[in-house]
Amino acid sequence: MRHRVRGPLPLPEWAREGAMVPVADRIQRLPHVLSAAQFDRPLLEHLFERADALSAGPVPQAAAGKIMASLFYEPSTRTRLSFESAMLRLGGSVIGTEAAHIFSSSIKGETLEDTVRMVSAYADVIVLRHDQEGAAGRAAAVADVPLVNAGDGPGEHPTQSLLDLYTIGKELGRIDSVHVAMCGDLRHGRTVRSLTRLLLLFDQPRLTFVAPAVVQIGDDIKSELDAAGITYCVVNTLDDLESVDVVYQTRIQKERFTDAAEFLAAQAALRIDATFMRRLSKNAVILHPLPRVAEIATEVDADPRAAYFRQAGNGVAVRMALLEMLVS
Ligand code: NCD
């Protein structure tokens, strides 16, 4: 079935309908995946159950005969390859371009909207990564097939937050009442913004934002937390995290800085190493959307609490569950 969605994005209305909307209807109303704000708890639970079933196998060929187009205007390893792997495992096919800003007609001056109109005719689902916040929304407004935001500049990365939340559930055995320390580049980190929005759907989330002032969490997320009545801490160092359940570390995003000195100072500020791990609770886990640069020392990798490679592996099952919904 072709989803024809034009004009304003069909997000907030149905999200507000809450638990009254059966899961099947929620899926119908999810033609594009642009923001973590589109999800609610029953839909997440449904997706995570499907991800469990799909990773246990066998995998139904739900995408047989369907084509996924991946359009990546910004670098990616995990997101693009795990989406492609998920589509292939579901029996579908994949077309696309990485470095789309140079390898597509974008280099000739074609607008994103025109490219997406064309690709809509070639594929049944589009996965888009772009360096501009809001690009996925612009693309979805002209897409005739479901479009998935795989990162829009410092905006959102909803499918990363799905696999982050799934990993928290798998690693800790619960999502309610978890205490998550969001660390690193909280200003540019789209994964932190999306994950915070998903955590708000669960009972009593406890959040600590850990970053130097120059990349601290923005007022938009703080206002959402205030509106939801969630108290949170904002700190500058990794010093007092002994009791957290999850340390969600992120990379300082060099490519989004204009001032080199500011970048270097931010990068030097927070580093997880063996000394930090000795202080951390034995039941806590370290997550990271990856790529990791210097913010987690490689000596931490062998620690069983270092869950970031398991987290990246979960991306395939979660993206299979999402694609199954979107194309079948
Ligand atoms: C992140 C991204 O691209 O937002 N990585 C990812 O998708 N797994 C984080 C980053 O680039 O630092």
XYZ file of C-alpha atoms and ligand atoms in Angstrom:
340
model
C 0.000 0.000 0.000
C 1.252 3.488 -0.837
C 1.064 6.067 1.934
C 0.199 9.451 0.528
C 1.051 12.108 3.032
C 1.346 15.731 2.018
C 1.606 18.978 3.904
C 1.710 19.060 7.717
C 3.203 15.985 9.313
C 0.715 13.622 10.920
C 2.463 13.504 14.281
C 1.007 15.148 17.332
C -2.734 14.480 17.014
C -2.589 10.740 17.289
C 0.219 10.802 19.823
C -2.181 12.644 22.150
C -4.862 10.011 21.752
C -2.800 7.792 24.049
C -3.817 4.314 25.059
C -7.230 4.551 23.425
C -5.738 3.828 20.004
C -5.121 0.109 19.311
C -1.609 -0.838 18.234
C -2.744 -1.727 14.704
C -4.142 1.794 14.253
C -1.013 3.407 15.627
C 0.995 1.559 13.011
C -1.345 2.766 10.281
C -0.722 6.306 11.464
C 3.059 5.992 11.392
C 3.779 6.458 7.712
C 6.888 8.485 8.497
C 9.222 8.075 11.456
C 10.576 11.528 12.176
C 10.672 11.994 15.930
C 10.748 9.980 19.127
C 7.676 12.040 20.090
C 5.605 9.872 17.704
C 5.929 6.801 19.898
C 3.953 5.816 22.917
C 4.445 3.031 25.377
C 2.159 0.365 23.824
C 3.774 0.912 20.434
C 7.267 0.619 21.950
C 6.289 -2.545 23.781
C 4.927 -4.002 20.549
C 8.131 -3.119 18.683
C 10.376 -4.559 21.379
C 8.381 -7.807 21.454
C 8.793 -8.065 17.686
C 12.522 -7.282 18.006
C 12.868 -10.122 20.549
C 10.998 -12.519 18.263
C 12.938 -11.499 15.162
C 16.313 -11.864 16.875
C 15.307 -15.316 18.168
C 14.214 -16.260 14.602
C 12.958 -17.521 12.264
C 12.601 -14.201 10.399
C 9.432 -13.931 8.297
C 10.104 -12.579 4.809
C 7.820 -9.631 5.497
C 9.633 -7.318 3.068
C 9.814 -9.744 0.132
C 9.438 -7.799 -3.109
C 9.928 -4.436 -1.344
C 12.774 -1.993 -1.823
C 14.384 0.245 0.775
C 16.308 3.316 -0.408
C 19.005 4.625 1.916
C 19.904 8.264 1.272
C 22.793 9.347 3.483
C 24.020 12.941 3.187
C 26.145 12.544 6.336
C 28.600 9.764 7.236
C 27.236 6.624 8.869
C 28.414 3.101 9.592
C 26.009 1.469 12.041
C 22.773 3.190 11.084
C 23.028 2.631 7.341
C 24.441 -0.882 7.498
C 22.069 -2.092 10.205
C 19.077 -0.710 8.278
C 20.326 -2.428 5.131
C 21.032 -5.663 6.988
C 17.543 -5.535 8.549
C 15.867 -5.043 5.163
C 17.848 -7.876 3.564
C 17.093 -10.227 6.476
C 13.368 -9.497 5.988
C 13.700 -10.607 2.374
C 13.667 -7.104 0.887
C 16.160 -5.328 -1.363
C 18.209 -2.197 -0.900
C 19.211 0.678 -3.163
C 20.839 3.917 -2.130
C 23.722 6.273 -1.910
C 26.131 7.149 0.843
C 27.831 10.557 0.681
C 24.661 11.666 -1.126
C 25.816 15.304 -0.992
C 28.503 14.415 -3.572
C 27.309 11.155 -5.149
C 23.724 12.212 -5.886
C 22.357 15.052 -8.033
C 22.582 17.217 -4.914
C 26.066 18.178 -6.177
C 24.393 19.534 -9.335
C 22.063 21.665 -7.248
C 19.011 19.409 -6.998
C 16.935 20.108 -3.887
C 16.364 17.443 -1.259
C 12.641 17.641 -2.037
C 13.143 16.845 -5.722
C 15.482 13.953 -4.938
C 12.991 12.489 -2.470
C 10.103 12.825 -4.952
C 12.106 10.715 -7.423
C 13.254 8.149 -4.889
C 9.622 7.728 -3.749
C 8.939 6.243 -7.165
C 11.864 3.807 -6.879
C 11.395 2.438 -3.353
C 8.772 1.377 -0.789
C 10.528 3.012 2.166
C 13.215 5.709 2.388
C 15.826 6.005 5.142
C 17.312 9.499 5.172
C 20.254 11.020 7.019
C 20.933 14.709 6.511
C 23.055 17.391 8.132
C 20.209 19.907 8.522
C 17.756 19.825 11.387
C 14.241 19.506 9.978
C 15.418 17.937 6.694
C 13.544 14.699 7.396
C 10.312 16.624 7.928
C 10.790 18.513 4.661
C 11.487 15.263 2.841
C 8.490 13.500 4.399
C 6.205 16.294 3.209
C 6.904 15.285 -0.404
C 7.469 11.531 0.039
C 4.864 9.112 -1.274
C 6.300 6.247 0.783
C 7.211 5.994 4.490
C 10.322 7.998 5.283
C 12.532 7.290 8.283
C 14.674 9.984 9.877
C 18.107 8.398 10.376
C 19.481 11.618 11.877
C 18.789 15.230 10.860
C 21.713 17.372 11.971
C 21.436 18.122 15.684
C 17.674 17.422 15.509
C 16.607 13.834 16.211
C 17.606 10.226 15.623
C 14.461 8.317 16.604
C 15.520 4.832 15.518
C 18.777 5.079 17.488
C 16.732 5.912 20.575
C 14.535 2.873 19.932
C 17.544 0.576 20.027
C 19.018 2.478 23.014
C 15.825 1.983 24.992
C 15.548 -1.656 23.893
C 19.130 -2.182 25.089
C 18.376 -0.595 28.477
C 15.443 -2.999 28.871
C 17.532 -6.004 27.894
C 20.561 -5.117 29.979
C 18.768 -4.026 33.170
C 15.558 -6.066 32.910
C 13.470 -2.886 33.291
C 13.003 0.602 31.874
C 10.813 2.137 34.585
C 12.612 4.137 37.283
C 16.016 3.929 35.632
C 18.554 6.602 36.437
C 20.328 7.596 33.212
C 23.340 9.917 33.069
C 23.436 11.512 29.620
C 27.049 12.507 29.041
C 29.096 14.288 26.389
C 27.836 16.479 23.583
C 24.268 17.105 24.713
C 23.911 20.229 22.629
C 24.498 18.610 19.236
C 23.699 15.003 20.180
C 20.485 14.061 18.427
C 20.459 10.611 20.067
C 20.264 12.163 23.545
C 17.343 14.357 22.539
C 15.414 11.394 21.113
C 16.242 9.037 23.995
C 15.185 11.609 26.597
C 11.824 11.923 24.836
C 11.295 8.149 24.930
C 12.298 7.865 28.600
C 9.523 10.337 29.454
C 7.011 7.645 28.471
C 8.141 5.430 31.363
C 7.536 5.653 35.117
C 9.773 7.912 37.173
C 12.739 8.384 34.880
C 15.718 9.918 36.672
C 17.997 11.977 34.478
C 21.371 13.598 35.029
C 22.879 15.636 32.198
C 26.670 15.666 32.353
C 28.495 18.054 30.027
C 30.714 21.106 29.938
C 28.614 24.285 29.695
C 29.384 24.788 26.001
C 27.631 21.525 25.023
C 25.117 21.205 27.872
C 21.517 20.087 27.245
C 19.288 22.696 25.558
C 16.346 24.609 26.957
C 13.904 22.802 24.647
C 14.535 19.450 26.348
C 14.566 21.081 29.798
C 11.141 22.607 29.067
C 9.785 19.212 28.003
C 11.054 17.699 31.255
C 9.571 20.563 33.285
C 6.235 20.183 31.492
C 6.255 16.456 32.284
C 7.033 17.199 35.959
C 10.357 15.318 35.814
C 13.166 16.601 38.003
C 16.673 16.285 36.618
C 20.230 17.297 37.458
C 22.613 19.269 35.272
C 26.317 18.822 36.164
C 29.685 19.381 34.501
C 31.762 16.383 35.633
C 31.609 12.597 35.906
C 32.368 12.797 39.646
C 29.094 11.773 41.313
C 27.649 9.023 39.117
C 28.275 6.050 41.433
C 24.579 5.270 41.794
C 23.323 5.642 38.197
C 21.961 2.652 36.274
C 23.021 3.786 32.805
C 25.893 5.996 31.697
C 24.957 7.097 28.173
C 28.206 8.502 26.826
C 28.372 10.425 23.530
C 31.005 11.834 21.199
C 31.822 15.549 21.159
C 30.700 16.354 17.604
C 33.677 18.094 16.050
C 31.850 18.613 12.743
C 29.226 20.841 14.394
C 31.754 23.217 16.049
C 32.985 26.407 14.429
C 35.503 27.190 17.191
C 38.385 24.635 17.374
C 39.508 25.692 20.880
C 35.967 25.265 22.205
C 35.826 21.781 20.682
C 39.150 20.685 22.202
C 38.207 21.940 25.655
C 34.876 20.097 25.510
C 36.537 16.888 24.322
C 39.078 16.901 27.154
C 36.429 17.303 29.861
C 34.715 13.896 30.160
C 36.515 10.603 29.657
C 35.407 7.211 30.925
C 38.375 5.030 31.904
C 39.291 2.212 34.303
C 39.375 4.623 37.260
C 35.801 5.740 36.534
C 34.689 2.102 36.149
C 36.065 1.235 39.618
C 33.724 3.826 41.141
C 30.652 2.845 39.096
C 27.997 0.501 40.547
C 28.569 -3.134 39.573
C 25.027 -3.342 38.135
C 25.312 -0.260 35.918
C 25.901 -0.316 32.157
C 27.793 1.988 29.828
C 26.000 2.760 26.546
C 27.211 4.825 23.605
C 25.514 5.280 20.206
C 29.034 5.059 18.684
C 31.296 5.976 17.006
C 33.531 6.243 20.080
C 36.559 8.493 19.720
C 38.408 9.388 22.938
C 35.512 9.618 25.392
C 35.688 5.953 26.424
C 39.161 4.447 26.865
C 39.529 1.109 25.052
C 40.591 -0.468 28.386
C 36.874 -0.263 29.345
C 35.743 -2.514 26.476
C 36.480 -5.789 28.287
C 34.378 -4.790 31.315
C 31.046 -6.677 31.257
C 29.276 -3.378 32.028
C 30.489 -1.953 28.685
C 27.328 -2.660 26.671
C 27.921 -0.426 23.634
C 28.823 -3.138 21.148
C 25.856 -5.263 22.267
C 23.758 -2.080 21.872
C 24.953 -1.585 18.277
C 24.133 -5.245 17.545
C 20.559 -4.704 18.768
C 20.112 -2.166 15.963
C 19.367 -4.871 13.412
C 16.512 -6.500 15.388
C 14.902 -3.170 16.283
C 15.149 -1.898 12.696
C 13.712 -5.182 11.401
C 10.739 -4.684 13.730
C 10.261 -1.139 12.464
C 10.647 -1.982 8.775
C 8.257 -4.920 9.167
C 5.633 -2.413 10.359
C 6.352 0.103 7.649
C 6.493 -2.101 4.558
C 4.303 -5.109 5.231
C 25.344 8.945 16.206
C 24.729 9.845 15.169
O 25.042 9.764 13.992
O 23.907 10.623 15.606
N 25.701 7.689 15.804
C 24.800 6.751 15.375
O 23.908 7.008 14.607
N 24.933 5.508 15.864
C 26.296 9.632 17.114
C 27.481 10.373 16.576
O 27.625 10.672 15.398
O 28.324 10.713 17.418
